[in-house]
């Protein structure tokens, strides 16, 4: 039990060290020894946890996903619930978390490794949607994940001009309208009244 806590503590320190260093320099200029020093651990300890910086980066994506899940984010469990566009979007916790780490994420997406991180993020998003909506067809999961991912990526790369609440709502609308158009059931979407 204490070993597990120690492992979690070390990995958390390494993730935080990488975030701190990315505010100071470009990802390519950060060495594993730099991360270890900022985390206040020995370099061999770094290698016991991660093969290289990219492995640490991928672990950070997994960590963000775990944080979203801890907030009990329900991606799209019930189709009837998501059709009501007046409700609070299910995606809101994800956008709030990304907004919290906005500077780090923007720097991360400007690294040569960004495509690997983006690919992992899209895969995890698809897995989450498939898990929460097993009744959906594979192509529906692909489309919903891709549309969500596209809105998310566009928001981040445009320096997040809308609030997390606004982008979560517009992404929800985009996804619901796209999915129901695909199904030929756009008439089922419950549009909010415009004032």
Coordinates of N, CA, C and O in Angstrom, one line a residue:
X1 N 0.8 -1.2 0.0 CA 0.0 0.0 0.0 C 0.9 1.3 0.0 O 0.6 2.2 -0.8
X2 N 1.9 1.3 0.9 CA 2.7 2.5 0.9 C 3.5 2.7 -0.3 O 3.9 3.8 -0.7
X3 N 3.9 1.5 -1.0 CA 4.6 1.6 -2.3 C 3.7 2.3 -3.3 O 4.2 3.2 -4.1
X4 N 2.4 2.0 -3.4 CA 1.5 2.6 -4.3 C 1.4 4.1 -4.1 O 1.4 4.9 -5.0
X5 N 1.4 4.5 -2.8 CA 1.3 5.9 -2.5 C 2.6 6.6 -2.9 O 2.6 7.7 -3.4
X6 N 3.7 6.0 -2.7 CA 5.0 6.5 -3.1 C 5.1 6.7 -4.6 O 5.6 7.7 -5.1
X7 N 4.6 5.7 -5.3 CA 4.6 5.7 -6.8 C 3.8 6.9 -7.3 O 4.2 7.7 -8.1
X8 N 2.6 7.0 -6.7 CA 1.7 8.1 -7.1 C 2.3 9.5 -6.8 O 2.2 10.4 -7.6
X9 N 2.9 9.6 -5.6 CA 3.5 10.8 -5.2 C 4.7 11.2 -6.2 O 4.8 12.3 -6.6
X10 N 5.5 10.2 -6.6 CA 6.6 10.4 -7.5 C 6.1 10.8 -8.9 O 6.6 11.8 -9.5
X11 N 5.1 10.2 -9.4 CA 4.6 10.5 -10.7 C 3.9 11.9 -10.7 O 4.1 12.6 -11.7
X12 N 3.3 12.2 -9.6 CA 2.7 13.5 -9.5 C 3.7 14.6 -9.5 O 3.6 15.6 -10.2
X13 N 4.8 14.4 -8.8 CA 5.9 15.3 -8.8 C 6.6 15.5 -10.2 O 6.9 16.6 -10.6
X14 N 6.7 14.4 -10.9 CA 7.3 14.4 -12.2 C 6.3 15.2 -13.2 O 6.8 16.0 -14.0
X15 N 5.0 14.9 -13.1 CA 4.1 15.6 -14.0 C 4.1 17.1 -13.7 O 4.2 18.0 -14.6
X16 N 4.1 17.5 -12.4 CA 4.2 18.9 -12.0 C 5.5 19.6 -12.5 O 5.5 20.7 -12.9
X17 N 6.6 18.8 -12.4 CA 7.9 19.3 -12.8 C 7.8 19.6 -14.3 O 8.3 20.7 -14.7
X18 N 7.3 18.7 -15.1 CA 7.2 19.0 -16.5 C 6.3 20.2 -16.8 O 6.7 21.0 -17.7
X19 N 5.2 20.3 -16.2 CA 4.4 21.5 -16.4 C 5.1 22.8 -16.1 O 5.1 23.7 -16.8
X20 N 5.8 22.8 -14.9 CA 6.6 24.0 -14.5 C 7.6 24.3 -15.5 O 7.8 25.5 -15.9
X21 N 8.4 23.3 -16.0 CA 9.4 23.5 -17.0 C 8.9 24.0 -18.3 O 9.6 24.8 -19.0
X22 N 7.7 23.6 -18.7 CA 7.2 24.0 -20.0 C 6.8 25.4 -20.0 O 6.6 26.0 -21.0
X23 N 6.6 26.0 -18.8 CA 6.3 27.5 -18.7 C 7.6 28.2 -18.9 O 7.6 29.4 -19.2
X24 N 8.7 27.6 -18.7 CA 10.0 28.2 -18.7 C 10.8 28.0 -20.0 O 11.6 28.9 -20.4
X25 N 10.6 26.9 -20.7 CA 11.3 26.6 -21.9 C 10.5 25.7 -22.8 O 9.5 25.1 -22.4
X26 N 11.0 25.6 -24.0 CA 10.3 24.7 -25.0 C 10.5 23.2 -24.6 O 11.6 22.9 -24.0
X27 N 9.6 22.4 -25.0 CA 9.6 21.0 -24.6 C 10.9 20.3 -25.1 O 11.5 19.6 -24.4
X28 N 11.3 20.6 -26.3 CA 12.5 20.0 -26.8 C 13.8 20.4 -26.0 O 14.8 19.6 -26.1
X29 N 13.8 21.5 -25.4 CA 14.9 21.9 -24.6 C 14.9 21.3 -23.2 O 15.9 21.5 -22.4
X30 N 13.9 20.7 -22.8 CA 13.8 20.1 -21.4 C 14.4 18.7 -21.5 O 14.1 17.9 -22.3
X31 N 15.3 18.5 -20.6 CA 16.0 17.2 -20.5 C 15.4 16.4 -19.3 O 14.8 17.0 -18.4
X32 N 15.5 15.1 -19.3 CA 15.0 14.2 -18.2 C 15.6 14.6 -16.9 O 15.0 14.7 -15.9
X33 N 16.9 15.0 -16.9 CA 17.6 15.4 -15.7 C 17.0 16.7 -15.1 O 16.8 16.9 -13.9
X34 N 16.5 17.6 -16.0 CA 15.8 18.8 -15.6 C 14.6 18.5 -14.9 O 14.3 19.0 -13.8
X35 N 13.8 17.5 -15.4 CA 12.5 17.1 -14.8 C 12.8 16.5 -13.5 O 12.1 16.8 -12.5
X36 N 13.8 15.6 -13.4 CA 14.1 15.0 -12.1 C 14.5 16.0 -11.1 O 14.1 15.9 -9.9
X37 N 15.3 16.9 -11.5 CA 15.8 17.9 -10.5 C 14.7 18.8 -10.0 O 14.6 19.0 -8.8
X38 N 13.8 19.2 -10.8 CA 12.6 20.0 -10.4 C 11.7 19.2 -9.5 O 11.2 19.7 -8.5
X39 N 11.6 17.9 -9.8 CA 10.7 17.0 -9.0 C 11.4 16.6 -7.7 O 10.8 16.0 -6.9
X40 N 12.7 16.9 -7.6 CA 13.5 16.6 -6.4 C 13.6 15.1 -6.3 O 13.4 14.5 -5.2
X41 N 13.9 14.4 -7.4 CA 14.2 13.0 -7.4 C 15.4 12.7 -8.2 O 15.9 13.5 -8.9
X42 N 16.0 11.5 -7.9 CA 17.2 11.1 -8.7 C 16.8 10.7 -10.1 O 15.7 10.2 -10.3
X43 N 17.7 10.9 -11.1 CA 17.4 10.5 -12.5 C 17.1 9.1 -12.6 O 16.1 8.7 -13.4
X44 N 17.7 8.1 -12.0 CA 17.3 6.7 -12.1 C 15.9 6.5 -11.7 O 15.2 5.6 -12.2
X45 N 15.4 7.3 -10.7 CA 14.0 7.1 -10.3 C 13.1 7.5 -11.4 O 12.0 6.9 -11.7
X46 N 13.4 8.6 -12.2 CA 12.7 9.0 -13.3 C 12.5 7.8 -14.3 O 11.4 7.5 -14.7
X47 N 13.6 7.1 -14.6 CA 13.6 6.0 -15.5 C 12.9 4.8 -15.0 O 12.5 3.9 -15.8
X48 N 12.7 4.7 -13.7 CA 11.9 3.6 -13.1 C 10.5 3.8 -13.4 O 9.7 2.8 -13.5
X49 N 10.1 5.0 -13.6 CA 8.7 5.4 -13.8 C 8.3 5.6 -15.3 O 7.3 5.2 -15.8
X50 N 9.3 6.2 -16.0 CA 9.0 6.6 -17.4 C 10.3 6.3 -18.3 O 11.4 6.6 -17.9
X51 N 10.0 5.7 -19.5 CA 11.1 5.4 -20.4 C 11.8 6.7 -20.9 O 13.0 6.8 -21.1
X52 N 10.9 7.8 -21.1 CA 11.4 9.0 -21.7 C 10.4 10.1 -21.4 O 9.3 9.9 -20.8
X53 N 10.6 11.3 -22.0 CA 9.7 12.4 -21.8 C 8.4 12.2 -22.4 O 7.3 12.6 -21.9
X54 N 8.4 11.5 -23.6 CA 7.1 11.2 -24.3 C 6.2 10.3 -23.4 O 5.0 10.5 -23.4
X55 N 6.8 9.4 -22.8 CA 6.0 8.5 -21.9 C 5.4 9.3 -20.7 O 4.3 9.0 -20.4
X56 N 6.2 10.2 -20.2 CA 5.6 11.1 -19.2 C 4.5 12.0 -19.7 O 3.5 12.1 -19.1
X57 N 4.7 12.5 -20.9 CA 3.6 13.3 -21.6 C 2.4 12.5 -21.8 O 1.3 13.0 -21.5
X58 N 2.5 11.3 -22.2 CA 1.3 10.4 -22.4 C 0.6 10.1 -21.1 O -0.6 10.0 -21.0
X59 N 1.4 9.9 -20.0 CA 0.9 9.7 -18.7 C 0.1 10.9 -18.3 O -0.9 10.8 -17.6
X60 N 0.5 12.1 -18.7 CA -0.2 13.3 -18.3 C -1.6 13.3 -18.9 O -2.6 13.7 -18.3
X61 N -1.6 12.9 -20.2 CA -2.9 12.8 -20.9 C -3.9 11.9 -20.1 O -5.0 12.2 -19.9
X62 N -3.3 10.7 -19.7 CA -4.1 9.8 -19.0 C -4.5 10.4 -17.6 O -5.7 10.1 -17.2
X63 N -3.7 11.1 -17.0 CA -4.0 11.8 -15.7 C -5.1 12.7 -15.9 O -6.0 12.8 -15.1
X64 N -5.1 13.6 -16.9 CA -6.2 14.5 -17.2 C -7.5 13.7 -17.4 O -8.5 14.1 -16.9
X65 N -7.4 12.6 -18.1 CA -8.6 11.8 -18.3 C -9.2 11.3 -17.0 O -10.4 11.3 -16.8
X66 N -8.3 10.8 -16.1 CA -8.7 10.3 -14.8 C -9.3 11.4 -14.0 O -10.3 11.2 -13.3
X67 N -8.8 12.6 -14.1 CA -9.4 13.8 -13.3 C -10.8 14.1 -13.8 O -11.7 14.3 -13.0
X68 N -11.0 14.0 -15.1 CA -12.3 14.2 -15.7 C -13.3 13.1 -15.2 O -14.4 13.4 -14.8
X69 N -12.8 11.9 -15.2 CA -13.7 10.8 -14.7 C -14.0 10.9 -13.2 O -15.1 10.6 -12.8
X70 N -13.0 11.4 -12.5 CA -13.2 11.6 -11.0 C -14.4 12.6 -10.8 O -15.0 12.6 -9.7
X71 N -14.5 13.5 -11.7 CA -15.6 14.5 -11.6 C -16.9 13.9 -12.1 O -17.9 14.6 -12.2
X72 N -16.9 12.6 -12.3 CA -18.1 11.9 -12.7 C -18.7 12.5 -14.0 O -19.9 12.6 -14.1
X73 N -17.8 12.8 -15.0 CA -18.3 13.3 -16.2 C -18.9 12.2 -17.0 O -18.3 11.2 -17.3
X74 N -20.2 12.3 -17.3 CA -21.0 11.4 -18.1 C -21.0 11.9 -19.5 O -21.6 12.9 -19.8
X75 N -20.2 11.3 -20.4 CA -20.1 11.8 -21.8 C -21.4 11.9 -22.5 O -21.7 12.9 -23.1
X76 N -22.2 10.9 -22.6 CA -23.4 10.9 -23.3 C -24.2 9.6 -22.9 O -24.6 8.8 -23.8
X77 N -24.5 9.4 -21.7 CA -25.1 8.1 -21.3 C -26.5 7.9 -21.9 O -26.8 6.9 -22.3
X78 N -27.3 9.0 -21.9 CA -28.7 8.8 -22.3 C -29.0 9.8 -23.4 O -29.0 11.0 -23.3
X79 N -29.3 9.2 -24.6 CA -29.6 10.0 -25.7 C -30.7 11.0 -25.5 O -30.7 12.2 -25.9
X80 N -31.8 10.6 -24.8 CA -32.9 11.5 -24.5 C -32.5 12.7 -23.7 O -32.9 13.8 -23.9
X81 N -31.5 12.5 -22.8 CA -31.0 13.6 -22.0 C -30.3 14.6 -22.8 O -30.4 15.8 -22.6
X82 N -29.4 14.1 -23.7 CA -28.6 15.1 -24.4 C -29.3 15.8 -25.5 O -28.9 16.8 -26.0
X83 N -30.5 15.3 -25.9 CA -31.3 16.0 -26.9 C -31.8 17.4 -26.4 O -32.2 18.2 -27.2
X84 N -31.9 17.6 -25.1 CA -32.4 18.8 -24.6 C -31.2 19.8 -24.5 O -30.4 19.7 -23.6
X85 N -31.2 20.7 -25.4 CA -30.0 21.7 -25.5 C -30.1 22.8 -24.4 O -29.2 23.6 -24.3
X86 N -31.2 22.8 -23.6 CA -31.3 23.8 -22.5 C -30.5 23.3 -21.3 O -30.3 24.1 -20.4
X87 N -30.2 22.0 -21.2 CA -29.5 21.5 -20.0 C -28.0 21.9 -20.0 O -27.5 22.3 -21.0
X88 N -27.4 21.7 -18.8 CA -26.0 21.9 -18.7 C -25.3 20.8 -19.5 O -25.6 19.7 -19.3
X89 N -24.3 21.2 -20.4 CA -23.6 20.2 -21.2 C -22.8 19.2 -20.3 O -22.2 19.6 -19.4
X90 N -22.9 18.0 -20.8 CA -22.2 16.9 -20.1 C -20.6 17.1 -20.2 O -19.9 16.6 -19.4
X91 N -20.2 17.9 -21.2 CA -18.8 18.1 -21.5 C -18.1 19.1 -20.6 O -16.9 19.3 -20.6
X92 N -19.0 19.8 -19.8 CA -18.5 21.0 -19.1 C -17.2 20.7 -18.2 O -16.3 21.5 -18.2
X93 N -17.2 19.6 -17.4 CA -16.0 19.4 -16.6 C -14.7 19.2 -17.4 O -13.7 19.7 -17.0
X94 N -14.8 18.7 -18.6 CA -13.6 18.5 -19.4 C -13.1 19.9 -19.8 O -11.9 20.2 -19.8
X95 N -14.0 20.8 -20.3 CA -13.6 22.1 -20.7 C -13.0 22.9 -19.5 O -12.1 23.7 -19.7
X96 N -13.6 22.8 -18.3 CA -13.1 23.5 -17.2 C -11.7 23.0 -16.8 O -10.8 23.8 -16.5
X97 N -11.5 21.7 -16.9 CA -10.1 21.2 -16.6 C -9.1 21.7 -17.6 O -8.0 22.1 -17.2
X98 N -9.5 21.7 -18.9 CA -8.5 22.2 -19.9 C -8.3 23.6 -19.7 O -7.2 24.1 -20.0
X99 N -9.3 24.4 -19.3 CA -9.1 25.8 -19.1 C -8.1 26.1 -18.0 O -7.3 27.0 -18.0
X100 N -8.2 25.2 -17.0 CA -7.2 25.3 -15.8 C -5.8 25.2 -16.3 O -4.9 25.9 -15.8
X101 N -5.6 24.3 -17.2 CA -4.2 24.0 -17.7 C -3.9 24.6 -19.1 O -3.1 24.2 -19.8
X102 N -4.6 25.7 -19.4 CA -4.6 26.3 -20.8 C -3.2 26.6 -21.3 O -2.8 26.2 -22.4
X103 N -2.4 27.2 -20.5 CA -1.0 27.6 -21.0 C -0.2 26.4 -21.3 O 0.5 26.3 -22.3
X104 N -0.2 25.4 -20.4 CA 0.5 24.2 -20.6 C 0.1 23.5 -21.8 O 0.9 23.0 -22.7
X105 N -1.3 23.3 -22.0 CA -1.8 22.6 -23.1 C -1.5 23.3 -24.5 O -1.1 22.7 -25.4
X106 N -1.5 24.6 -24.5 CA -1.2 25.4 -25.7 C 0.3 25.2 -26.0 O 0.7 25.0 -27.2
X107 N 1.2 25.2 -25.0 CA 2.6 24.9 -25.3 C 2.8 23.5 -25.8 O 3.6 23.2 -26.7
X108 N 2.1 22.6 -25.1 CA 2.2 21.2 -25.5 C 1.8 20.9 -27.0 O 2.5 20.2 -27.7
X109 N 0.8 21.6 -27.4 CA 0.3 21.4 -28.8 C 1.2 22.1 -29.8 O 0.9 21.9 -31.0
X110 N 2.2 22.8 -29.4 CA 3.2 23.4 -30.3 C 4.5 22.6 -30.4 O 5.4 23.0 -31.0
X111 N 4.5 21.4 -29.7 CA 5.6 20.6 -29.8 C 5.5 19.5 -30.9 O 4.4 19.2 -31.4
X112 N 6.7 19.0 -31.3 CA 6.6 18.0 -32.4 C 5.9 16.7 -32.0 O 5.4 16.0 -32.8
X113 N 5.8 16.5 -30.7 CA 5.1 15.3 -30.1 C 3.6 15.5 -30.1 O 2.8 14.6 -29.6
X114 N 3.1 16.7 -30.4 CA 1.7 17.0 -30.3 C 0.8 16.0 -31.0 O -0.3 15.6 -30.5
X115 N 1.2 15.5 -32.1 CA 0.3 14.6 -32.9 C 0.1 13.3 -32.1 O -1.0 12.7 -32.1
X116 N 1.2 12.8 -31.4 CA 1.0 11.6 -30.7 C 0.1 11.8 -29.5 O -0.7 11.0 -29.1
X117 N 0.2 13.0 -28.9 CA -0.7 13.3 -27.7 C -2.1 13.5 -28.2 O -3.0 13.0 -27.6
X118 N -2.3 14.1 -29.4 CA -3.6 14.3 -29.9 C -4.3 13.0 -30.3 O -5.4 12.7 -30.0
X119 N -3.5 12.1 -30.9 CA -4.0 10.8 -31.2 C -4.4 10.0 -30.0 O -5.5 9.4 -30.0
X120 N -3.6 10.1 -28.9 CA -4.0 9.4 -27.7 C -5.2 10.0 -27.1 O -6.1 9.3 -26.6
X121 N -5.3 11.3 -27.1 CA -6.5 12.0 -26.6 C -7.8 11.6 -27.3 O -8.8 11.3 -26.7
X122 N -7.7 11.6 -28.7 CA -8.9 11.2 -29.5 C -9.3 9.7 -29.2 O -10.5 9.4 -29.0
X123 N -8.3 8.8 -29.1 CA -8.6 7.4 -28.7 C -9.3 7.3 -27.4 O -10.2 6.6 -27.2
X124 N -8.8 8.0 -26.4 CA -9.4 8.0 -25.1 C -10.8 8.5 -25.1 O -11.7 8.0 -24.4
X125 N -11.0 9.6 -25.9 CA -12.3 10.2 -26.0 C -13.3 9.2 -26.6 O -14.4 9.0 -26.1
X126 N -12.9 8.5 -27.7 CA -13.7 7.5 -28.3 C -14.0 6.3 -27.3 O -15.2 5.9 -27.2
X127 N -13.0 5.9 -26.6 CA -13.2 4.8 -25.6 C -14.2 5.2 -24.5 O -15.1 4.4 -24.1
X128 N -14.1 6.5 -24.0 CA -15.0 7.0 -23.0 C -16.5 7.0 -23.5 O -17.4 6.6 -22.9
X129 N -16.6 7.5 -24.7 CA -18.0 7.6 -25.3 C -18.5 6.2 -25.6 O -19.7 5.9 -25.2
X130 N -17.7 5.3 -26.1 CA -18.2 3.9 -26.3 C -18.6 3.2 -25.0 O -19.6 2.5 -25.0
X131 N -17.8 3.5 -24.0 CA -18.1 2.9 -22.7 C -19.4 3.4 -22.1 O -20.3 2.7 -21.6
X132 N -19.6 4.7 -22.2 CA -20.8 5.4 -21.7 C -22.1 5.1 -22.6 O -23.2 5.3 -22.1
X133 N -21.9 4.8 -23.8 CA -23.0 4.7 -24.7 C -22.8 3.4 -25.6 O -22.7 3.4 -26.8
X134 N -22.9 2.2 -24.9 CA -22.7 1.0 -25.7 C -23.7 0.7 -26.7 O -23.5 -0.1 -27.7
X135 N -24.9 1.4 -26.6 CA -25.9 1.2 -27.6 C -25.7 1.9 -28.9 O -26.3 1.7 -29.9
X136 N -24.7 2.8 -28.9 CA -24.4 3.6 -30.1 C -23.6 2.7 -31.1 O -22.8 1.9 -30.7
X137 N -23.9 3.0 -32.4 CA -23.1 2.3 -33.4 C -21.7 2.9 -33.5 O -21.5 4.0 -33.2
X138 N -20.8 2.0 -33.9 CA -19.4 2.5 -34.0 C -19.2 3.8 -34.8 O -18.4 4.7 -34.4
X139 N -19.9 3.9 -35.9 CA -19.7 5.2 -36.7 C -20.2 6.4 -36.0 O -19.7 7.5 -36.1
X140 N -21.3 6.2 -35.1 CA -21.8 7.3 -34.3 C -20.8 7.7 -33.3 O -20.6 8.9 -33.0
X141 N -20.2 6.8 -32.7 CA -19.1 7.1 -31.7 C -18.0 7.8 -32.3 O -17.5 8.8 -31.8
X142 N -17.6 7.4 -33.5 CA -16.5 8.0 -34.2 C -16.8 9.5 -34.5 O -16.0 10.4 -34.3
X143 N -18.0 9.7 -35.0 CA -18.4 11.0 -35.4 C -18.5 11.9 -34.2 O -18.1 13.1 -34.2
X144 N -19.2 11.5 -33.1 CA -19.3 12.3 -31.9 C -17.9 12.6 -31.3 O -17.7 13.8 -30.9
X145 N -17.1 11.6 -31.3 CA -15.7 11.8 -30.7 C -15.0 12.8 -31.6 O -14.3 13.8 -31.1
X146 N -15.0 12.7 -32.9 CA -14.3 13.5 -33.8 C -14.8 15.0 -33.8 O -14.0 15.9 -33.8
X147 N -16.2 15.1 -33.7 CA -16.7 16.5 -33.6 C -16.3 17.2 -32.3 O -16.0 18.3 -32.3
X148 N -16.4 16.4 -31.2 CA -16.0 16.9 -29.9 C -14.6 17.3 -29.9 O -14.2 18.4 -29.5
X149 N -13.7 16.5 -30.5 CA -12.3 16.7 -30.5 C -12.0 17.9 -31.4 O -11.1 18.7 -31.0
X150 N -12.7 18.0 -32.5 CA -12.5 19.2 -33.4 C -12.8 20.5 -32.7 O -12.0 21.5 -32.8
X151 N -13.9 20.6 -32.0 CA -14.3 21.8 -31.3 C -13.3 22.1 -30.2 O -12.9 23.3 -30.0
X152 N -12.9 21.1 -29.5 CA -11.9 21.2 -28.4 C -10.6 21.7 -29.0 O -10.0 22.7 -28.4
X153 N -10.1 21.1 -30.0 CA -8.8 21.5 -30.6 C -8.8 22.9 -31.1 O -7.9 23.7 -30.9
X154 N -9.9 23.3 -31.8 CA -10.1 24.6 -32.4 C -10.1 25.7 -31.3 O -9.5 26.7 -31.4
X155 N -10.8 25.4 -30.2 CA -10.9 26.3 -29.0 C -9.5 26.5 -28.4 O -9.1 27.7 -28.2
X156 N -8.7 25.5 -28.2 CA -7.4 25.6 -27.6 C -6.5 26.4 -28.6 O -5.8 27.3 -28.1
X157 N -6.5 26.0 -29.9 CA -5.5 26.7 -30.8 C -5.9 28.1 -31.1 O -5.0 28.9 -31.5
X158 N -7.1 28.5 -30.8 CA -7.5 29.9 -31.0 C -7.4 30.7 -29.7 O -7.9 31.8 -29.5
X159 N -6.6 30.1 -28.7 CA -6.3 30.8 -27.5 C -7.6 30.9 -26.6 O -7.7 31.8 -25.8
X160 N -8.5 29.9 -26.7 CA -9.6 29.8 -25.9 C -10.4 31.1 -25.7 O -10.5 31.6 -24.6
X161 N -10.9 31.7 -26.8 CA -11.6 33.0 -26.7 C -12.9 32.9 -25.9 O -13.3 33.9 -25.3
X162 N -13.6 31.8 -26.0 CA -14.8 31.6 -25.3 C -14.6 31.0 -23.9 O -13.6 30.4 -23.7
X163 N -15.5 31.3 -23.0 CA -15.3 30.6 -21.6 C -15.6 29.1 -21.8 O -16.1 28.7 -22.8
X164 N -15.2 28.4 -20.8 CA -15.4 26.9 -20.8 C -16.9 26.6 -20.9 O -17.3 25.7 -21.6
X165 N -17.7 27.4 -20.2 CA -19.2 27.2 -20.3 C -19.7 27.4 -21.7 O -20.5 26.6 -22.2
X166 N -19.2 28.5 -22.4 CA -19.7 28.8 -23.7 C -19.3 27.7 -24.7 O -20.1 27.3 -25.5
X167 N -18.0 27.3 -24.6 CA -17.5 26.3 -25.6 C -18.1 24.9 -25.3 O -18.4 24.2 -26.3
X168 N -18.4 24.6 -24.1 CA -19.0 23.3 -23.8 C -20.4 23.3 -24.4 O -20.9 22.3 -24.9
X169 N -21.1 24.5 -24.2 CA -22.5 24.5 -24.8 C -22.5 24.5 -26.3 O -23.2 23.7 -26.9
X170 N -21.6 25.2 -27.0 CA -21.6 25.2 -28.4 C -21.1 23.8 -29.0 O -21.6 23.3 -30.0
X171 N -20.2 23.2 -28.2 CA -19.8 21.8 -28.6 C -20.9 20.8 -28.5 O -21.2 20.0 -29.4
X172 N -21.6 20.9 -27.4 CA -22.8 20.1 -27.2 C -23.8 20.2 -28.3 O -24.3 19.3 -28.9
X173 N -24.1 21.5 -28.7 CA -25.0 21.7 -29.7 C -24.5 21.1 -31.0 O -25.3 20.5 -31.8
X174 N -23.3 21.4 -31.3 CA -22.7 20.8 -32.6 C -22.8 19.3 -32.7 O -23.2 18.8 -33.7
X175 N -22.4 18.7 -31.6 CA -22.4 17.2 -31.5 C -23.9 16.7 -31.6 O -24.1 15.7 -32.4
X176 N -24.8 17.2 -30.8 CA -26.2 16.7 -30.9 C -26.8 17.0 -32.2 O -27.4 16.0 -32.8
X177 N -26.6 18.1 -32.8 CA -27.2 18.4 -34.1 C -26.6 17.5 -35.2 O -27.3 17.0 -36.1
X178 N -25.3 17.3 -35.1 CA -24.6 16.5 -36.1 C -25.0 15.0 -36.0 O -25.3 14.4 -37.0
X179 N -25.1 14.5 -34.8 CA -25.5 13.1 -34.6 C -27.0 12.9 -35.0 O -27.3 11.9 -35.7
X180 N -27.8 13.8 -34.7 CA -29.2 13.6 -35.0 C -29.5 13.9 -36.5 O -30.4 13.3 -37.1
X181 N -28.7 14.7 -37.1 CA -28.8 14.9 -38.6 C -28.4 13.6 -39.3 O -29.0 13.1 -40.2
X182 N -27.3 13.0 -38.8 CA -26.8 11.7 -39.3 C -27.9 10.7 -39.2 O -28.0 9.9 -40.1
X183 N -28.6 10.7 -38.1 CA -29.6 9.7 -37.9 C -30.9 10.0 -38.6 O -31.9 9.2 -38.6
X184 N -31.0 11.2 -39.2 CA -32.2 11.6 -39.9 C -33.3 12.0 -38.8 O -34.5 11.9 -39.1
X185 N -32.9 12.4 -37.6 CA -33.8 12.7 -36.6 C -33.6 14.1 -36.0 O -33.8 14.3 -34.8
X186 N -33.2 15.0 -36.8 CA -33.0 16.4 -36.2 C -34.2 17.0 -35.6 O -34.1 17.8 -34.7
X187 N -35.4 16.5 -36.0 CA -36.6 17.1 -35.4 C -36.8 16.7 -33.9 O -37.5 17.4 -33.2
X188 N -36.0 15.7 -33.4 CA -36.1 15.4 -32.0 C -35.3 16.3 -31.1 O -35.5 16.2 -29.9
X189 N -34.4 17.1 -31.7 CA -33.6 18.0 -30.8 C -34.5 19.1 -30.2 O -35.2 19.7 -30.9
X190 N -34.4 19.2 -28.9 CA -35.2 20.2 -28.2 C -34.4 21.5 -28.1 O -33.5 21.7 -27.3
X191 N -34.6 22.4 -29.0 CA -33.9 23.7 -29.1 C -34.4 24.6 -28.0 O -35.5 24.7 -27.7
X192 N -33.4 25.4 -27.4 CA -33.8 26.4 -26.4 C -34.5 27.5 -27.1 O -34.3 27.8 -28.2
X193 N -35.3 28.2 -26.3 CA -36.0 29.4 -26.8 C -35.0 30.6 -26.9 O -34.2 30.7 -26.0
X194 N -35.0 31.3 -27.9 CA -34.1 32.4 -28.1 C -34.8 33.7 -27.7 O -35.9 33.9 -28.1
X195 N -34.1 34.5 -26.9 CA -34.7 35.7 -26.4 C -34.3 36.9 -27.3 O -33.2 36.9 -27.8

